[in-house]
C-alpha cells in the first residue's frame, strides 16, 4: 500500500504535490547516490549488530545495488508515494515484497536519512569549491611570481596613494583566498558529522552502531545529541563561507575591470572572455569580469537566506532544514572560481603603462616626508605639511615630479613650518623615485623584492598544504566507499 494510506484518508492534493513533494523529489534526486550509500551502510550495520539476519540482507542488497547501478533516471517516481527514501523502498517492495523491503527501515527515520544524505551531498559540493579555490590560488601565484617587481600605482579613494607591485597586490588576494579556504576547512569539520542513527529526536531502542555507519560513509564522527541530528546550521556556515569567497573574487574583478579601461590601460583581458558591441565597433567588453561581479552580488544574501530559512526553528518543521539554495550556491561559487582562473591564466599586463602612470604622479610623497624626518629633525606631521604644500605648489605651476627643485622645497617649508629645509637636487629626485620607493621598503609584508619573495614562499607552502588536505579528504572518502563495498560483498558471500 502507499505509505500514507494507513494514516490518511486522502492522497496529497495536486497543489501540495506541485509546490512541495515534486520540488522536494527534484532536490533529492541530486542526492540519489548518497541515499543509496546510506541504505547500504545502514543495512551492513543492521546485520553486523544482529538486528537483521544476513538472509534478509542478501535479498535486499542485490536489488539496492541494481537500483544504484541503473541510476536515478531509471527509478520510477510516484509523487503520491512521497520522498526519495520511500521511492527506493517502493522499488524494493515491488521486487522482493514489503515484508522484506520494509525491514531496511528498522532503526532509522526519514529525518536522519535525509539529514545524512544532505550532508554527504554538500560535503562533495564544498570539496569541489575548495579545489577551485586552490586552482585559482595556483594561477595567481604564478602570475604574482612573474610580476613580483612589476611596479604600479596603488589607490585609496580612487587616488594614487603609493607605488606598489602587481605581484604584491596579487599576493594580497591569494592570502584572502587562503583565509577563505581555511574557513571552508572549519566548516567541513562540522559538516562531516553523521546524523544517521539519531532516528527521530530521541534515539532508538535498537542497538545501532552509529560509529560504524559513520565510518562506512566517510564521516569523521557523529552528531552526538539525537535531537540535533536533523539540524542544518552548517548550511548557514557554508553560505557564509561561499559568500566570503565570492567577495574576494569580486574585489579582484572590480580592480581588473577598472584597470582594463582605456583610461588605465594596465591590463588586457583575453578575447575569449570578452564580447563586442552591436553599435560601437571599437569595443571589447570584459564580460567575464562582469559575470563574476554579477554572481558575487547575489551571494551577499546566502547567509541571510539560510538564517531566515531557520526562522521557525522551534516548530520542528522538517523543510526548514533543507536550505535548497545551497545547490545553486555551490554551482555558482565553483563556476565563478573556474571562470576567473581562466581569465588569470590568459591575463596580459602592460608594464610600460603601469610605470608611466607613476612617472607623472606624486605617489612617492610619503617617502619624501620620511626622508625629511630622518635628515632634518622634524616631526612626521611637520614633514607632511611641507610635502603637501610642495605638491600644491608644483601642481599650481604645472610642474611634474621630475621637474621639482630644491627651491620648491624651501618655499614649501617656509610657508608651512617657517624654516628652511635644504636637499640636493639628486636627493630630492631620489626620494620621489618610484623604483627607489620599492627598493627601500624594509618592513615585514612590504613591497620590497625580498619581502615579496617571502610572501610568495609562504603562499606556495600554504597552497601545498591546501592541496594535500583536499587530496587526503578525497582519499578518506574513497577508502570509506571501498570499505562499504567490501562489507556488502562479505555479507553477500
Short mmCIF file of N, CA and C in Angstrom, two decimals, residues 98-202:
data_model
loop_
_atom_site.label_atom_id
_atom_site.label_comp_id
_atom_site.label_asym_id
_atom_site.label_seq_id
_atom_site.Cartn_x
_atom_site.Cartn_y
_atom_site.Cartn_z
N UNK A 98 6.99 -6.05 0.47
CA UNK A 98 7.13 -5.07 1.54
C UNK A 98 7.58 -5.71 2.84
N UNK A 99 7.26 -6.99 3.04
CA UNK A 99 7.66 -7.65 4.28
C UNK A 99 9.18 -7.74 4.40
N UNK A 100 9.87 -7.84 3.26
CA UNK A 100 11.34 -7.86 3.27
C UNK A 100 11.89 -6.44 3.14
N UNK A 101 11.42 -5.71 2.13
CA UNK A 101 11.93 -4.36 1.87
C UNK A 101 11.73 -3.45 3.07
N UNK A 102 10.61 -3.60 3.77
CA UNK A 102 10.30 -2.72 4.89
C UNK A 102 11.24 -2.87 6.06
N UNK A 103 11.99 -3.98 6.11
CA UNK A 103 12.91 -4.20 7.23
C UNK A 103 14.15 -3.30 7.13
N UNK A 104 14.41 -2.77 5.94
CA UNK A 104 15.56 -1.87 5.78
C UNK A 104 15.41 -0.63 6.65
N UNK A 105 14.18 -0.25 6.94
CA UNK A 105 13.95 1.00 7.68
C UNK A 105 13.99 0.78 9.20
N UNK A 106 14.37 -0.40 9.63
CA UNK A 106 14.50 -0.68 11.06
C UNK A 106 15.56 0.24 11.67
N UNK A 107 15.21 0.89 12.77
CA UNK A 107 16.18 1.73 13.47
C UNK A 107 16.59 2.96 12.67
N UNK A 108 15.67 3.47 11.86
CA UNK A 108 16.01 4.62 11.02
C UNK A 108 14.77 5.48 10.80
N UNK A 109 14.98 6.75 10.59
CA UNK A 109 13.90 7.68 10.30
C UNK A 109 14.20 8.39 8.99
N UNK A 110 13.15 8.87 8.36
CA UNK A 110 13.37 9.73 7.19
C UNK A 110 14.15 10.98 7.60
N UNK A 111 14.01 11.37 8.86
CA UNK A 111 14.70 12.56 9.36
C UNK A 111 16.21 12.37 9.28
N UNK A 112 16.72 11.28 9.90
CA UNK A 112 18.17 11.13 9.93
C UNK A 112 18.73 10.67 8.58
N UNK A 113 17.94 9.90 7.81
CA UNK A 113 18.42 9.52 6.48
C UNK A 113 18.56 10.76 5.59
N UNK A 114 17.52 11.60 5.57
CA UNK A 114 17.58 12.80 4.74
C UNK A 114 18.69 13.74 5.18
N UNK A 115 18.83 13.91 6.49
CA UNK A 115 19.88 14.79 7.00
C UNK A 115 21.26 14.28 6.63
N UNK A 116 21.43 12.96 6.67
CA UNK A 116 22.72 12.36 6.31
C UNK A 116 23.00 12.53 4.82
N UNK A 117 21.99 12.31 4.00
CA UNK A 117 22.16 12.47 2.54
C UNK A 117 22.54 13.90 2.20
N UNK A 118 21.91 14.85 2.86
CA UNK A 118 22.22 16.25 2.56
C UNK A 118 23.65 16.59 2.95
N UNK A 119 24.11 16.04 4.06
CA UNK A 119 25.49 16.30 4.46
C UNK A 119 26.48 15.67 3.48
N UNK A 120 26.20 14.46 3.02
CA UNK A 120 27.09 13.81 2.05
C UNK A 120 27.13 14.63 0.76
N UNK A 121 25.97 15.06 0.31
CA UNK A 121 25.88 15.82 -0.94
C UNK A 121 26.60 17.16 -0.82
N UNK A 122 26.40 17.85 0.27
CA UNK A 122 27.02 19.17 0.46
C UNK A 122 28.51 19.03 0.75
N UNK A 123 28.90 17.93 1.34
CA UNK A 123 30.33 17.65 1.54
C UNK A 123 31.06 17.61 0.20
N UNK A 124 30.46 16.93 -0.76
CA UNK A 124 31.06 16.85 -2.10
C UNK A 124 31.08 18.23 -2.76
N UNK A 125 29.99 18.99 -2.59
CA UNK A 125 29.94 20.33 -3.17
C UNK A 125 30.98 21.25 -2.59
N UNK A 126 31.19 21.17 -1.28
CA UNK A 126 32.18 22.02 -0.62
C UNK A 126 33.59 21.65 -1.06
N UNK A 127 33.87 20.37 -1.17
CA UNK A 127 35.20 19.94 -1.63
C UNK A 127 35.48 20.43 -3.05
N UNK A 128 34.47 20.41 -3.89
CA UNK A 128 34.66 20.90 -5.26
C UNK A 128 35.02 22.38 -5.27
N UNK A 129 34.33 23.16 -4.46
CA UNK A 129 34.63 24.59 -4.37
C UNK A 129 36.05 24.79 -3.85
N UNK A 130 36.43 24.02 -2.84
CA UNK A 130 37.77 24.17 -2.26
C UNK A 130 38.85 23.84 -3.28
N UNK A 131 38.61 22.86 -4.13
CA UNK A 131 39.57 22.54 -5.19
C UNK A 131 39.69 23.71 -6.17
N UNK A 132 38.57 24.36 -6.47
CA UNK A 132 38.62 25.50 -7.37
C UNK A 132 39.34 26.69 -6.73
N UNK A 133 39.18 26.86 -5.42
CA UNK A 133 39.95 27.90 -4.72
C UNK A 133 41.44 27.64 -4.90
N UNK A 134 41.85 26.39 -4.74
CA UNK A 134 43.26 26.05 -4.89
C UNK A 134 43.76 26.29 -6.31
N UNK A 135 42.93 25.97 -7.29
CA UNK A 135 43.32 26.19 -8.69
C UNK A 135 43.56 27.67 -8.95
N UNK A 136 42.65 28.50 -8.46
CA UNK A 136 42.81 29.94 -8.67
C UNK A 136 44.03 30.46 -7.90
N UNK A 137 44.24 29.96 -6.69
CA UNK A 137 45.43 30.35 -5.94
C UNK A 137 46.70 30.04 -6.73
N UNK A 138 46.76 28.87 -7.32
CA UNK A 138 47.96 28.48 -8.07
C UNK A 138 48.18 29.41 -9.25
N UNK A 139 47.13 29.72 -9.99
CA UNK A 139 47.28 30.61 -11.15
C UNK A 139 47.69 32.01 -10.71
N UNK A 140 47.13 32.48 -9.59
CA UNK A 140 47.51 33.80 -9.09
C UNK A 140 48.95 33.82 -8.58
N UNK A 141 49.38 32.73 -7.95
CA UNK A 141 50.77 32.64 -7.51
C UNK A 141 51.71 32.71 -8.70
N UNK A 142 51.39 31.99 -9.76
CA UNK A 142 52.23 32.03 -10.96
C UNK A 142 52.29 33.44 -11.54
N UNK A 143 51.15 34.12 -11.57
CA UNK A 143 51.12 35.49 -12.10
C UNK A 143 51.88 36.44 -11.18
N UNK A 144 51.72 36.27 -9.87
CA UNK A 144 52.43 37.12 -8.91
C UNK A 144 53.93 36.92 -9.02
N UNK A 145 54.35 35.69 -9.25
CA UNK A 145 55.77 35.38 -9.41
C UNK A 145 56.33 36.11 -10.63
N UNK A 146 55.57 36.09 -11.72
CA UNK A 146 56.01 36.76 -12.95
C UNK A 146 56.10 38.28 -12.77
N UNK A 147 55.25 38.82 -11.92
CA UNK A 147 55.16 40.28 -11.79
C UNK A 147 55.52 40.75 -10.38
N UNK A 148 56.44 40.03 -9.76
CA UNK A 148 56.87 40.39 -8.40
C UNK A 148 57.44 41.80 -8.35
N UNK A 149 58.06 42.24 -9.45
CA UNK A 149 58.68 43.57 -9.48
C UNK A 149 58.05 44.47 -10.53
N UNK A 150 56.86 44.13 -11.00
CA UNK A 150 56.15 45.00 -11.95
C UNK A 150 55.52 46.14 -11.17
N UNK A 151 56.13 47.31 -11.26
CA UNK A 151 55.72 48.45 -10.46
C UNK A 151 54.41 49.03 -10.98
N UNK A 152 53.58 49.49 -10.07
CA UNK A 152 52.26 50.02 -10.43
C UNK A 152 51.76 50.94 -9.32
N UNK A 153 50.80 51.81 -9.61
CA UNK A 153 50.23 52.63 -8.55
C UNK A 153 49.28 51.82 -7.67
N UNK A 154 49.20 52.18 -6.42
CA UNK A 154 48.13 51.67 -5.56
C UNK A 154 47.24 52.85 -5.18
N UNK A 155 46.00 52.54 -4.81
CA UNK A 155 44.99 53.59 -4.69
C UNK A 155 44.25 53.54 -3.35
N UNK A 156 43.92 54.71 -2.85
CA UNK A 156 42.88 54.86 -1.83
C UNK A 156 41.96 55.98 -2.31
N UNK A 157 40.67 55.81 -2.11
CA UNK A 157 39.68 56.79 -2.57
C UNK A 157 39.81 57.04 -4.08
N UNK A 158 40.28 56.04 -4.82
CA UNK A 158 40.49 56.13 -6.26
C UNK A 158 41.53 57.19 -6.64
N UNK A 159 42.39 57.53 -5.69
CA UNK A 159 43.51 58.44 -5.96
C UNK A 159 44.80 57.68 -5.68
N UNK A 160 45.83 57.97 -6.48
CA UNK A 160 47.10 57.28 -6.27
C UNK A 160 47.62 57.56 -4.86
N UNK A 161 48.04 56.51 -4.17
CA UNK A 161 48.50 56.63 -2.79
C UNK A 161 50.01 56.41 -2.69
N UNK A 162 50.47 55.24 -3.12
CA UNK A 162 51.89 54.90 -3.09
C UNK A 162 52.18 53.94 -4.24
N UNK A 163 53.45 53.82 -4.61
CA UNK A 163 53.80 52.77 -5.57
C UNK A 163 53.69 51.40 -4.92
N UNK A 164 53.34 50.43 -5.71
CA UNK A 164 53.34 49.04 -5.27
C UNK A 164 53.79 48.18 -6.42
N UNK A 165 53.61 46.88 -6.29
CA UNK A 165 53.88 45.99 -7.42
C UNK A 165 52.66 45.12 -7.65
N UNK A 166 52.48 44.70 -8.88
CA UNK A 166 51.35 43.84 -9.19
C UNK A 166 51.47 42.53 -8.42
N UNK A 167 52.70 42.02 -8.31
CA UNK A 167 52.89 40.78 -7.56
C UNK A 167 52.43 40.91 -6.12
N UNK A 168 52.78 42.01 -5.48
CA UNK A 168 52.39 42.24 -4.09
C UNK A 168 50.87 42.35 -3.97
N UNK A 169 50.24 43.04 -4.90
CA UNK A 169 48.78 43.15 -4.91
C UNK A 169 48.14 41.77 -5.02
N UNK A 170 48.61 40.96 -5.96
CA UNK A 170 48.03 39.64 -6.17
C UNK A 170 48.23 38.74 -4.95
N UNK A 171 49.37 38.90 -4.28
CA UNK A 171 49.61 38.10 -3.08
C UNK A 171 48.60 38.44 -1.99
N UNK A 172 48.14 39.68 -1.97
CA UNK A 172 47.08 40.04 -1.03
C UNK A 172 45.79 39.29 -1.32
N UNK A 173 45.46 39.15 -2.60
CA UNK A 173 44.27 38.38 -2.99
C UNK A 173 44.46 36.91 -2.63
N UNK A 174 45.65 36.40 -2.87
CA UNK A 174 45.94 34.99 -2.57
C UNK A 174 45.77 34.72 -1.07
N UNK A 175 46.23 35.65 -0.24
CA UNK A 175 46.09 35.46 1.20
C UNK A 175 44.63 35.51 1.63
N UNK A 176 43.84 36.33 0.98
CA UNK A 176 42.40 36.33 1.28
C UNK A 176 41.77 34.99 0.88
N UNK A 177 42.19 34.46 -0.26
CA UNK A 177 41.69 33.14 -0.66
C UNK A 177 42.13 32.07 0.32
N UNK A 178 43.32 32.26 0.90
CA UNK A 178 43.78 31.31 1.91
C UNK A 178 42.88 31.35 3.14
N UNK A 179 42.51 32.55 3.56
CA UNK A 179 41.55 32.67 4.67
C UNK A 179 40.23 32.01 4.30
N UNK A 180 39.80 32.20 3.05
CA UNK A 180 38.55 31.58 2.58
C UNK A 180 38.65 30.06 2.63
N UNK A 181 39.79 29.53 2.21
CA UNK A 181 39.98 28.08 2.23
C UNK A 181 39.95 27.56 3.66
N UNK A 182 40.66 28.23 4.56
CA UNK A 182 40.70 27.79 5.95
C UNK A 182 39.32 27.87 6.59
N UNK A 183 38.54 28.85 6.18
CA UNK A 183 37.16 28.95 6.67
C UNK A 183 36.36 27.72 6.23
N UNK A 184 36.59 27.29 4.99
CA UNK A 184 35.90 26.09 4.49
C UNK A 184 36.34 24.84 5.25
N UNK A 185 37.61 24.77 5.61
CA UNK A 185 38.10 23.62 6.39
C UNK A 185 37.36 23.55 7.72
N UNK A 186 37.19 24.70 8.36
CA UNK A 186 36.49 24.73 9.64
C UNK A 186 35.02 24.30 9.48
N UNK A 187 34.39 24.78 8.41
CA UNK A 187 33.00 24.39 8.16
C UNK A 187 32.91 22.90 7.87
N UNK A 188 33.86 22.39 7.09
CA UNK A 188 33.86 20.98 6.71
C UNK A 188 33.89 20.09 7.95
N UNK A 189 34.64 20.49 8.96
CA UNK A 189 34.74 19.69 10.18
C UNK A 189 33.38 19.53 10.86
N UNK A 190 32.57 20.58 10.83
CA UNK A 190 31.24 20.48 11.44
C UNK A 190 30.23 19.83 10.50
N UNK A 191 30.44 20.00 9.21
CA UNK A 191 29.57 19.36 8.23
C UNK A 191 29.75 17.85 8.21
N UNK A 192 31.00 17.40 8.35
CA UNK A 192 31.30 15.98 8.17
C UNK A 192 31.08 15.17 9.45
N UNK A 193 29.89 15.33 10.01
CA UNK A 193 29.45 14.56 11.17
C UNK A 193 28.18 13.81 10.78
N UNK A 194 28.10 12.56 11.14
CA UNK A 194 26.97 11.74 10.71
C UNK A 194 25.79 11.84 11.66
N UNK A 195 24.60 12.22 11.14
CA UNK A 195 23.39 12.19 11.96
C UNK A 195 22.68 10.84 11.90
N UNK A 196 23.17 9.92 11.06
CA UNK A 196 22.49 8.64 10.88
C UNK A 196 22.47 7.87 12.20
N UNK A 197 21.30 7.38 12.56
CA UNK A 197 21.14 6.67 13.82
C UNK A 197 20.57 7.54 14.92
N UNK A 198 20.47 8.85 14.65
CA UNK A 198 19.77 9.72 15.61
C UNK A 198 18.29 9.39 15.59
N UNK A 199 17.85 8.78 14.48
CA UNK A 199 16.47 8.34 14.25
C UNK A 199 15.55 9.57 14.31
N UNK A 200 14.55 9.62 15.16
CA UNK A 200 13.66 10.77 15.17
C UNK A 200 14.28 11.93 15.91
N UNK A 201 14.00 12.00 17.18
CA UNK A 201 14.56 13.06 18.03
C UNK A 201 15.22 12.50 19.28
N UNK A 202 14.82 11.28 19.67
CA UNK A 202 15.19 10.77 20.99
C UNK A 202 15.99 9.48 20.95
#
